[in-house]
Structures are given as structure tokens and as C-alpha cells.
Tab-separated table of N, CA and C in Angstrom:
chain	number	residue	atom	x	y	z
J	1	MET	N	0.771	-0.912	-0.052
J	1	MET	CA	-0.043	0.318	0.165
J	1	MET	C	0.840	1.673	-0.236
J	2	TYR	N	1.840	1.232	0.615
J	2	TYR	CA	2.337	2.664	1.021
J	2	TYR	C	3.528	2.885	-0.098
J	3	LYS	N	3.862	1.519	-1.048
J	3	LYS	CA	4.620	1.746	-2.064
J	3	LYS	C	4.038	2.101	-3.033
J	4	LYS	N	2.781	2.063	-3.202
J	4	LYS	CA	2.108	2.512	-4.350
J	4	LYS	C	1.438	4.036	-4.054
J	5	ILE	N	1.458	4.520	-2.501
J	5	ILE	CA	1.645	6.026	-2.133
J	5	ILE	C	2.448	6.425	-2.562
J	6	LEU	N	3.614	6.485	-2.291
J	6	LEU	CA	4.962	6.541	-2.641
J	6	LEU	C	5.336	6.603	-4.160
J	7	LEU	N	4.758	5.954	-5.040
J	7	LEU	CA	4.851	5.559	-6.443
J	7	LEU	C	4.235	6.535	-7.277
J	8	GLY	N	3.072	6.926	-6.428
J	8	GLY	CA	2.243	8.035	-7.272
J	8	GLY	C	2.249	9.141	-6.766
J	9	ALA	N	3.270	9.625	-5.270
J	9	ALA	CA	3.697	10.967	-5.002
J	9	ALA	C	5.086	11.109	-6.306
J	10	LEU	N	5.860	10.274	-6.190
J	10	LEU	CA	7.121	10.133	-6.805
J	10	LEU	C	6.633	10.699	-8.585
J	11	LEU	N	5.741	10.274	-9.225
J	11	LEU	CA	5.377	10.364	-10.744
J	11	LEU	C	4.296	11.489	-10.297
J	12	ALA	N	3.499	11.947	-9.497
J	12	ALA	CA	3.026	13.535	-9.168
J	12	ALA	C	4.180	14.452	-9.545
J	13	CYS	N	5.685	14.291	-8.815
J	13	CYS	CA	6.190	15.371	-8.616
J	13	CYS	C	6.757	15.202	-10.216
J	14	CYS	N	6.630	14.245	-10.990
J	14	CYS	CA	7.691	13.974	-12.126
J	14	CYS	C	7.454	15.088	-13.089
J	15	TYR	N	5.960	15.192	-13.271
J	15	TYR	CA	4.508	15.924	-13.731
J	15	TYR	C	4.556	17.398	-13.319
J	16	ILE	N	4.396	17.683	-12.158
J	16	ILE	CA	4.205	18.843	-11.613
J	16	ILE	C	5.448	19.828	-11.553
J	17	ILE	N	6.813	19.580	-10.998
J	17	ILE	CA	7.853	20.175	-11.254
J	17	ILE	C	8.092	20.612	-11.953
J	18	PRO	N	8.603	20.363	-13.155
J	18	PRO	CA	8.584	20.915	-14.509
J	18	PRO	C	7.676	21.827	-15.019
J	19	ALA	N	6.456	21.847	-14.762
J	19	ALA	CA	5.577	22.363	-14.886
J	19	ALA	C	5.723	23.646	-14.583
J	20	ILE	N	5.869	24.106	-12.879
J	20	ILE	CA	6.272	25.066	-12.341
J	20	ILE	C	7.667	25.247	-12.889
J	21	ALA	N	8.522	24.994	-13.209
J	21	ALA	CA	9.595	25.339	-13.653
J	21	ALA	C	9.838	26.356	-14.979
J	22	ASN	N	9.035	25.342	-15.836
J	22	ASN	CA	8.486	26.400	-17.451
J	22	ASN	C	7.589	27.493	-16.821
J	23	ASP	N	6.865	27.824	-15.940
J	23	ASP	CA	6.089	29.192	-15.785
J	23	ASP	C	6.943	30.047	-15.541
J	24	ASN	N	8.148	29.801	-14.591
J	24	ASN	CA	9.237	30.824	-14.188
J	24	ASN	C	9.916	30.588	-15.111
J	25	GLU	N	10.616	29.983	-15.977
J	25	GLU	CA	11.170	29.987	-16.996
J	25	GLU	C	12.357	31.153	-17.107
J	26	ASN	N	11.534	32.238	-17.250
J	26	ASN	CA	12.608	33.769	-17.564
J	26	ASN	C	13.214	34.262	-16.368
J	27	ASN	N	12.125	34.097	-15.497
J	27	ASN	CA	11.893	34.836	-14.087
J	27	ASN	C	12.615	34.466	-13.104
J	28	ASP	N	14.304	33.344	-13.663
J	28	ASP	CA	15.045	33.042	-12.343
J	28	ASP	C	16.023	34.802	-12.366
J	29	LEU	N	15.293	35.679	-12.951
J	29	LEU	CA	15.694	37.125	-12.833
J	29	LEU	C	15.358	37.807	-11.707
J	30	THR	N	16.275	38.796	-11.388
J	30	THR	CA	15.694	39.539	-10.375
J	30	THR	C	15.531	40.958	-10.947
J	31	PRO	N	14.903	42.135	-10.424
J	31	PRO	CA	14.903	43.211	-10.965
J	31	PRO	C	17.021	44.062	-11.123
J	32	GLN	N	17.593	43.457	-9.633
J	32	GLN	CA	19.083	43.666	-10.230
J	32	GLN	C	19.499	43.340	-11.218
J	33	ASP	N	19.162	42.170	-11.555
J	33	ASP	CA	19.612	41.905	-12.818
J	33	ASP	C	19.332	42.690	-13.710
J	34	LEU	N	18.272	43.456	-13.879
J	34	LEU	CA	18.016	44.763	-15.040
J	34	LEU	C	19.001	45.601	-15.199
J	35	ASN	N	19.510	45.900	-13.368
J	35	ASN	CA	20.646	46.877	-12.841
J	35	ASN	C	21.741	46.539	-14.294
J	36	MET	N	22.074	45.270	-13.799
J	36	MET	CA	23.242	44.448	-14.406
J	36	MET	C	23.477	44.906	-16.113
J	37	VAL	N	21.963	44.525	-17.249
J	37	VAL	CA	22.075	44.675	-17.707
J	37	VAL	C	21.989	46.231	-18.685
J	38	VAL	N	21.946	47.073	-17.929
J	38	VAL	CA	22.394	48.607	-17.864
J	38	VAL	C	23.498	48.895	-18.081
J	39	SER	N	24.139	48.249	-16.871
J	39	SER	CA	25.505	48.466	-16.967
J	39	SER	C	26.417	47.905	-17.509
J	40	GLU	N	25.966	46.535	-18.136
J	40	GLU	CA	26.541	46.084	-19.162
J	40	GLU	C	26.463	46.598	-20.377
J	41	ALA	N	25.278	47.635	-20.903
J	41	ALA	CA	25.142	48.360	-21.676
J	41	ALA	C	26.134	49.561	-22.211
J	42	GLN	N	26.242	49.990	-20.762
J	42	GLN	CA	27.090	51.236	-20.789
J	42	GLN	C	28.403	51.324	-20.934
J	43	THR	N	28.676	49.524	-20.810
J	43	THR	CA	30.396	49.491	-21.341
J	43	THR	C	30.559	49.476	-22.981
J	44	TRP	N	29.506	49.366	-23.489
J	44	TRP	CA	29.320	49.010	-25.528
J	44	TRP	C	29.358	50.347	-26.092
J	45	LYS	N	28.964	51.607	-24.794
J	45	LYS	CA	28.951	52.833	-25.587
J	45	LYS	C	30.613	53.275	-26.431
J	46	GLY	N	30.290	54.033	-27.366
J	46	GLY	CA	31.184	54.190	-28.547
J	46	GLY	C	31.616	53.378	-29.525
J	47	THR	N	30.641	52.174	-29.550
J	47	THR	CA	30.621	51.114	-30.334
J	47	THR	C	30.138	51.453	-31.441
J	48	PRO	N	31.164	51.882	-32.737
J	48	PRO	CA	30.302	52.298	-34.029
J	48	PRO	C	29.006	51.079	-34.573
J	49	TYR	N	28.078	51.445	-35.364
J	49	TYR	CA	27.209	51.234	-36.107
J	49	TYR	C	27.816	50.251	-37.371
J	50	GLN	N	27.099	48.892	-37.166
J	50	GLN	CA	27.827	48.137	-38.384
J	50	GLN	C	26.367	47.377	-38.564
J	51	TYR	N	25.612	46.947	-39.546
J	51	TYR	CA	24.706	46.426	-39.694
J	51	TYR	C	25.031	44.757	-40.269
J	52	GLY	N	24.394	44.227	-39.341
J	52	GLY	CA	24.689	42.826	-39.093
J	52	GLY	C	25.854	42.298	-38.224
J	53	GLY	N	26.438	43.593	-37.509
J	53	GLY	CA	27.719	43.621	-36.530
J	53	GLY	C	27.524	43.203	-35.182
J	54	LYS	N	28.307	41.803	-34.746
J	54	LYS	CA	27.762	41.302	-33.437
J	54	LYS	C	28.750	41.355	-32.265
J	55	GLY	N	29.899	42.526	-32.343
J	55	GLY	CA	30.779	42.904	-31.342
J	55	GLY	C	30.764	44.255	-31.469
J	56	LYS	N	31.998	44.402	-30.269
J	56	LYS	CA	32.381	45.636	-30.033
J	56	LYS	C	33.541	46.201	-31.363
J	57	GLY	N	33.275	45.689	-32.334
J	57	GLY	CA	34.042	46.477	-33.348
J	57	GLY	C	33.168	46.708	-34.754
J	58	GLY	N	31.790	46.909	-34.159
J	58	GLY	CA	30.514	47.008	-34.698
J	58	GLY	C	29.201	46.433	-34.932
J	59	VAL	N	28.251	46.899	-34.383
J	59	VAL	CA	26.921	46.292	-33.698
J	59	VAL	C	25.496	46.743	-34.430
J	60	ASP	N	24.684	46.113	-34.549
J	60	ASP	CA	23.477	46.853	-34.877
J	60	ASP	C	22.512	46.726	-33.661
J	61	CYS	N	21.259	47.092	-33.826
J	61	CYS	CA	20.852	47.150	-32.138
J	61	CYS	C	20.103	45.855	-32.362
J	62	SER	N	19.760	44.877	-32.635
J	62	SER	CA	19.148	43.747	-32.327
J	62	SER	C	20.624	42.830	-31.540
J	63	HIS	N	21.957	42.787	-32.731
J	63	HIS	CA	22.696	41.924	-31.890
J	63	HIS	C	23.388	42.946	-30.712
J	64	PHE	N	23.401	44.181	-30.672
J	64	PHE	CA	23.395	44.798	-29.570
J	64	PHE	C	22.647	44.407	-28.182
J	65	VAL	N	21.159	44.393	-28.462
J	65	VAL	CA	20.592	43.868	-27.509
J	65	VAL	C	20.945	42.487	-26.583
J	66	HIS	N	21.224	41.625	-27.988
J	66	HIS	CA	21.374	39.993	-27.748
J	66	HIS	C	22.611	39.987	-27.192
J	67	ALA	N	23.472	40.910	-27.678
J	67	ALA	CA	24.828	40.576	-26.796
J	67	ALA	C	25.198	41.163	-25.083
J	68	VAL	N	24.245	42.381	-24.979
J	68	VAL	CA	24.117	42.672	-23.734
J	68	VAL	C	23.122	41.759	-22.915
J	69	TYR	N	21.943	41.528	-23.316
J	69	TYR	CA	21.384	40.782	-22.296
J	69	TYR	C	22.005	38.910	-22.011
J	70	SER	N	22.733	38.417	-23.283
J	70	SER	CA	22.966	37.539	-22.866
J	70	SER	C	24.157	37.140	-21.862
J	71	GLN	N	24.795	38.749	-21.622
J	71	GLN	CA	25.898	38.617	-20.701
J	71	GLN	C	24.689	38.266	-19.054
J	72	VAL	N	23.430	38.059	-18.865
J	72	VAL	CA	22.815	38.608	-17.807
J	72	VAL	C	22.068	37.231	-17.613
J	73	VAL	N	21.218	37.066	-19.050
J	73	VAL	CA	20.533	36.181	-18.831
J	73	VAL	C	20.749	34.660	-19.150
J	74	GLU	N	20.795	33.981	-18.939
J	74	GLU	CA	21.384	32.340	-19.286
J	74	GLU	C	20.793	32.037	-20.697
J	75	ASP	N	21.238	31.843	-21.507
J	75	ASP	CA	20.734	31.114	-22.807
J	75	ASP	C	19.674	32.020	-23.857
J	76	TYR	N	20.086	33.150	-23.849
J	76	TYR	CA	19.089	34.558	-24.077
J	76	TYR	C	19.261	33.920	-25.431
J	77	GLY	N	18.316	34.104	-26.576
J	77	GLY	CA	18.166	33.351	-28.131
J	77	GLY	C	18.705	35.236	-28.758
J	78	TYR	N	19.161	35.184	-29.862
J	78	TYR	CA	18.648	36.023	-30.801
J	78	TYR	C	17.209	36.667	-31.058
J	79	ARG	N	16.804	37.631	-31.253
J	79	ARG	CA	15.571	38.106	-31.985
J	79	ARG	C	16.192	39.333	-32.568
J	80	ARG	N	15.617	39.480	-33.439
J	80	ARG	CA	15.347	40.918	-34.650
J	80	ARG	C	14.429	41.784	-34.193
J	81	ALA	N	15.019	42.871	-34.132
J	81	ALA	CA	13.983	44.170	-33.346
J	81	ALA	C	12.387	43.843	-33.739
J	82	GLU	N	11.989	43.882	-34.899
J	82	GLU	CA	10.854	43.528	-34.712
J	82	GLU	C	10.007	42.389	-34.665
J	83	GLU	N	10.797	41.553	-33.431
J	83	GLU	CA	10.419	40.379	-33.098
J	83	GLU	C	9.857	40.334	-31.828
J	84	TYR	N	10.310	41.640	-31.003
J	84	TYR	CA	10.260	41.684	-29.772
J	84	TYR	C	8.654	42.161	-29.169
J	85	PRO	N	7.832	42.702	-29.890
J	85	PRO	CA	6.410	42.694	-29.689
J	85	PRO	C	5.686	41.962	-29.161
J	86	GLU	N	6.396	40.675	-30.061
J	86	GLU	CA	5.322	39.370	-30.276
J	86	GLU	C	5.804	38.791	-29.939
J	87	ASP	N	6.837	38.387	-29.005
J	87	ASP	CA	8.184	37.556	-28.224
J	87	ASP	C	7.059	37.038	-27.575
J	88	PRO	N	6.714	35.842	-26.674
J	88	PRO	CA	6.153	35.401	-25.771
J	88	PRO	C	6.976	35.400	-24.497
J	89	ASP	N	8.510	35.737	-24.684
J	89	ASP	CA	9.036	36.018	-23.210
J	89	ASP	C	9.185	37.808	-22.478
J	90	PHE	N	8.902	38.382	-23.584
J	90	PHE	CA	8.461	39.647	-23.139
J	90	PHE	C	7.083	40.181	-22.994
J	91	PHE	N	7.202	41.232	-21.928
J	91	PHE	CA	5.835	41.641	-21.794
J	91	PHE	C	5.480	42.905	-22.009
J	92	PRO	N	4.275	43.677	-22.798
J	92	PRO	CA	4.482	44.664	-22.278
J	92	PRO	C	4.019	45.385	-20.739
J	93	THR	N	5.132	46.423	-20.760
J	93	THR	CA	4.811	47.160	-19.145
J	93	THR	C	4.285	48.400	-19.010
J	94	LYS	N	3.618	48.375	-17.938
J	94	LYS	CA	2.723	49.340	-17.607
J	94	LYS	C	4.140	50.445	-16.080
J	95	SER	N	4.646	49.281	-16.007
J	95	SER	CA	5.438	50.195	-14.719
J	95	SER	C	7.074	49.789	-15.380
J	96	PRO	N	7.712	50.432	-16.572
J	96	PRO	CA	9.116	50.199	-16.763
J	96	PRO	C	9.795	50.883	-16.218
J	97	LYS	N	10.943	49.665	-16.022
J	97	LYS	CA	11.933	49.787	-15.480
J	97	LYS	C	13.112	49.915	-16.222
J	98	PRO	N	14.510	50.568	-15.944
J	98	PRO	CA	15.756	50.403	-16.499
J	98	PRO	C	16.226	48.971	-16.795
J	99	GLY	N	16.833	48.637	-17.817
J	99	GLY	CA	17.326	47.252	-18.114
J	99	GLY	C	15.959	46.691	-19.199
J	100	ASP	N	14.618	46.856	-19.242
J	100	ASP	CA	14.033	46.752	-20.199
J	100	ASP	C	14.308	47.437	-21.178
J	101	LEU	N	13.028	46.631	-22.480
J	101	LEU	CA	13.441	47.293	-23.795
J	101	LEU	C	12.314	48.197	-24.235
J	102	VAL	N	12.949	49.057	-24.951
J	102	VAL	CA	12.041	49.932	-25.703
J	102	VAL	C	12.268	49.462	-27.615
J	103	VAL	N	11.007	49.531	-28.219
J	103	VAL	CA	10.798	48.775	-29.217
J	103	VAL	C	9.831	49.972	-30.109
J	104	PHE	N	10.725	49.913	-31.106
J	104	PHE	CA	10.293	50.997	-32.573
J	104	PHE	C	9.961	50.403	-33.526
J	105	PRO	N	8.486	49.937	-33.522
J	105	PRO	CA	8.300	49.487	-34.947
J	105	PRO	C	8.533	49.820	-36.479
J	106	ALA	N	8.620	49.249	-37.574
J	106	ALA	CA	8.956	49.791	-38.817
J	106	ALA	C	8.075	50.598	-39.162
J	107	VAL	N	7.994	51.702	-39.212
J	107	VAL	CA	6.957	52.983	-39.723
J	107	VAL	C	7.299	53.825	-40.972
J	108	ARG	N	6.444	54.216	-42.041
J	108	ARG	CA	6.583	54.731	-43.316
J	108	ARG	C	8.102	54.676	-43.496
J	109	GLY	N	8.208	53.294	-43.780
J	109	GLY	CA	9.563	53.124	-44.338
J	109	GLY	C	11.317	53.077	-43.317
J	110	GLN	N	10.598	53.613	-42.285
J	110	GLN	CA	11.613	53.225	-41.476
J	110	GLN	C	11.927	51.926	-41.042
J	111	SER	N	13.098	51.782	-40.835
J	111	SER	CA	13.546	50.451	-40.134
J	111	SER	C	12.908	50.255	-38.684
J	112	PRO	N	12.507	48.607	-38.050
J	112	PRO	CA	12.115	48.972	-36.815
J	112	PRO	C	13.726	49.290	-36.058
J	113	HIS	N	13.638	49.219	-34.986
J	113	HIS	CA	14.449	49.472	-33.744
J	113	HIS	C	14.514	49.213	-32.264
J	114	VAL	N	15.522	48.390	-31.427
J	114	VAL	CA	15.384	48.541	-29.837
J	114	VAL	C	16.534	48.824	-29.429
J	115	GLY	N	15.969	49.289	-27.967
J	115	GLY	CA	17.039	49.737	-27.288
J	115	GLY	C	17.092	49.675	-25.965
J	116	ILE	N	17.948	49.360	-24.921
J	116	ILE	CA	17.663	49.286	-23.490
J	116	ILE	C	17.347	50.419	-22.912
J	117	LEU	N	16.193	50.637	-21.669
J	117	LEU	CA	15.925	51.573	-21.303
J	117	LEU	C	16.550	51.871	-20.300
J	118	THR	N	17.108	53.363	-20.089
J	118	THR	CA	18.255	53.082	-19.296
J	118	THR	C	17.606	54.561	-17.879
J	119	ASN	N	16.748	55.079	-17.841
J	119	ASN	CA	16.342	56.269	-17.299
J	119	ASN	C	14.675	56.347	-17.922
J	120	VAL	N	14.133	56.107	-16.594
J	120	VAL	CA	12.446	55.989	-16.893
J	120	VAL	C	12.058	57.571	-17.402
J	121	GLN	N	12.014	57.975	-16.016
J	121	GLN	CA	11.617	59.732	-16.013
J	121	GLN	C	12.190	60.320	-17.104
J	122	ASP	N	12.956	60.319	-17.535
J	122	ASP	CA	13.733	61.292	-18.626
J	122	ASP	C	13.579	60.290	-19.992
J	123	SER	N	13.019	59.257	-20.118
J	123	SER	CA	12.568	58.929	-21.361
J	123	SER	C	13.943	58.373	-22.109
J	124	LYS	N	15.086	57.613	-21.260
J	124	LYS	CA	16.151	57.200	-22.105
J	124	LYS	C	16.191	56.064	-22.164
J	125	PHE	N	17.463	55.474	-23.402
J	125	PHE	CA	17.506	53.992	-23.640
J	125	PHE	C	18.846	54.549	-24.558
J	126	ILE	N	19.674	53.075	-24.102
J	126	ILE	CA	21.065	53.211	-24.895
J	126	ILE	C	20.934	52.003	-25.829
J	127	GLY	N	21.211	52.077	-27.343
J	127	GLY	CA	20.793	51.477	-28.311
J	127	GLY	C	21.961	51.892	-29.561
J	128	SER	N	22.268	50.728	-30.351
J	128	SER	CA	23.076	51.382	-31.504
J	128	SER	C	22.332	51.662	-32.527
J	129	GLN	N	22.330	52.829	-32.812
J	129	GLN	CA	22.017	53.818	-34.024
J	129	GLN	C	22.558	54.075	-35.143
J	130	SER	N	21.946	54.035	-36.343
J	130	SER	CA	23.214	54.336	-37.954
J	130	SER	C	23.872	55.045	-37.546
J	131	SER	N	22.774	56.532	-36.875
J	131	SER	CA	23.767	57.459	-36.934
J	131	SER	C	24.782	57.827	-36.099
J	132	THR	N	25.086	56.929	-35.075
J	132	THR	CA	25.692	57.695	-33.787
J	132	THR	C	26.570	56.241	-33.213
J	133	GLY	N	26.137	54.880	-33.585
J	133	GLY	CA	26.824	53.911	-32.919
J	133	GLY	C	26.101	53.889	-31.617
J	134	VAL	N	26.324	53.236	-30.985
J	134	VAL	CA	26.237	52.830	-29.274
J	134	VAL	C	26.158	54.035	-28.472
J	135	LYS	N	25.058	54.239	-28.452
J	135	LYS	CA	24.879	55.768	-27.857
J	135	LYS	C	23.659	55.867	-26.841
J	136	GLU	N	23.544	56.484	-25.725
J	136	GLU	CA	22.403	57.337	-25.217
J	136	GLU	C	21.231	57.786	-25.829
J	137	ALA	N	20.296	57.838	-26.124
J	137	ALA	CA	19.326	58.377	-27.156
J	137	ALA	C	17.864	59.075	-25.836
J	138	SER	N	17.261	59.697	-26.563
J	138	SER	CA	16.060	59.926	-25.816
J	138	SER	C	14.657	60.050	-26.819
J	139	PHE	N	13.931	59.451	-26.020
J	139	PHE	CA	12.017	59.043	-26.789
J	139	PHE	C	11.250	59.801	-25.944
J	140	ALA	N	11.659	61.385	-25.376
J	140	ALA	CA	10.936	61.896	-25.009
J	140	ALA	C	10.052	62.623	-26.309
J	141	ALA	N	8.585	63.048	-25.447
J	141	ALA	CA	7.727	63.539	-26.837
J	141	ALA	C	8.640	64.373	-28.161
J	142	ASP	N	9.253	65.358	-27.716
J	142	ASP	CA	9.784	66.190	-28.705
J	142	ASP	C	11.403	65.793	-29.550
J	143	THR	N	11.700	64.758	-29.536
J	143	THR	CA	12.748	64.020	-30.028
J	143	THR	C	12.222	63.495	-30.657
J	144	TYR	N	13.266	63.113	-31.773
J	144	TYR	CA	13.315	61.667	-33.295
J	144	TYR	C	12.585	60.614	-32.787
J	145	TRP	N	13.381	59.892	-31.824
J	145	TRP	CA	12.404	58.645	-31.538
J	145	TRP	C	11.450	58.930	-30.521
J	146	GLY	N	10.887	60.301	-30.032
J	146	GLY	CA	9.696	60.208	-29.091
J	146	GLY	C	8.762	60.651	-30.098
J	147	LYS	N	8.638	60.699	-31.588
J	147	LYS	CA	8.102	61.021	-32.685
J	147	LYS	C	7.259	59.421	-33.558
J	148	ARG	N	8.295	58.590	-32.838
J	148	ARG	CA	8.207	57.324	-33.400
J	148	ARG	C	6.990	56.774	-32.414
J	149	PRO	N	6.298	55.833	-32.602
J	149	PRO	CA	5.573	55.083	-31.794
J	149	PRO	C	6.045	53.985	-31.564
J	150	HIS	N	6.533	53.651	-29.968
J	150	HIS	CA	7.175	52.633	-29.364
J	150	HIS	C	6.377	52.265	-28.574
J	151	ARG	N	6.714	51.123	-27.945
J	151	ARG	CA	6.157	50.251	-26.497
J	151	ARG	C	7.393	50.096	-26.184
J	152	VAL	N	7.451	49.272	-24.836
J	152	VAL	CA	8.264	49.235	-23.561
J	152	VAL	C	7.964	47.946	-23.053
J	153	VAL	N	8.477	46.558	-23.584
J	153	VAL	CA	8.185	45.359	-23.402
J	153	VAL	C	9.343	45.233	-21.844
J	154	SER	N	8.873	44.147	-21.286
J	154	SER	CA	9.952	43.808	-19.977
J	154	SER	C	9.818	42.184	-19.943
J	155	LEU	N	10.829	41.653	-19.495
J	155	LEU	CA	10.949	39.997	-19.355
J	155	LEU	C	10.050	39.679	-17.870
J	156	PHE	N	9.385	40.683	-17.131
J	156	PHE	CA	8.804	40.656	-16.175
J	156	PHE	C	7.156	40.920	-16.403
J	157	LYS	N	6.116	40.205	-15.944
J	157	LYS	CA	5.111	40.650	-16.153
J	157	LYS	C	4.574	41.725	-14.503
J	158	ASP	N	3.469	42.533	-15.335
J	158	ASP	CA	3.348	43.660	-14.370
J	158	ASP	C	2.663	43.304	-13.394
């Protein structure tokens, strides 16, 4: 009798524990990890823009985000800028934090763009822009980026 109960409990654990782990797959991360994302992003300042570039010799926006996030997030897979709004690992957020991503969709012939939020109050992000390379920029209402539609996405649900 006890063997059946023990076997049943063991089998239940084999099914339940992986399901719990998958629910929390991304969020072994902490808000402090987002601070590490911002710190790592700052080390890239001055890197020139290079379409398709993947390193500090030259990098585009999506490879920049990938390089930075993969330093903090284990097994972080590459995504193109236009993929973030629909990516199941990222969530639209009403409470943006430094380290979250700001995504600008392709509109009116402009390419999509992605950057890492650095200052919520001042609407600043760091990204690899074709005109400046890796540099902090503003998406405040009266700026070039602020006039483009954008959304902030996070690895954390609100």
C-alpha cells in the first residue's frame, strides 16, 4: 500500500515540478539583474554601428541587445528588433524599469529599432543607432525617437 502511495507521489512530482519550472522559466531573474543589463550596456558606448555586426568592432541594434542580455540572461536567444513585441518571453509593461526594452516598429519606410531603457523619468535608452553607434538617446515626446511609435517590453509581468 505504501509503495503505491510513494510511487504515485513520485510520479506526480515528475509532472508537476517541470510545469512549475516552465512557468517561471525566464524569471530566475531579479530586478537587480536589470541593473546589470544597464551596466553592461554602458560598456558598449562608442561602439560603431554596423548592420549585422555582432561585437564591439561594430554592432546593430538587435545584436547589441542580444550581446548585452546574453551576459545576464542564461541561454538568451537572438531576436530581431521587429520580433520583440510578439515575443512570448517579453510582456508589455505599464511600470517600465531600467533594463527593459524600448521597441520602435517599422513605420513609413523606417526600420524597426530596439534599445535598452536606462532612465524611465527622462525617457532615455541606449542602443546602436545607424547615425551614432552605441549611444544613449531620448524618446521624449519632442525628440526624433519620441515622435516614432514605441512600446516598452519587459521580461517581468506587471
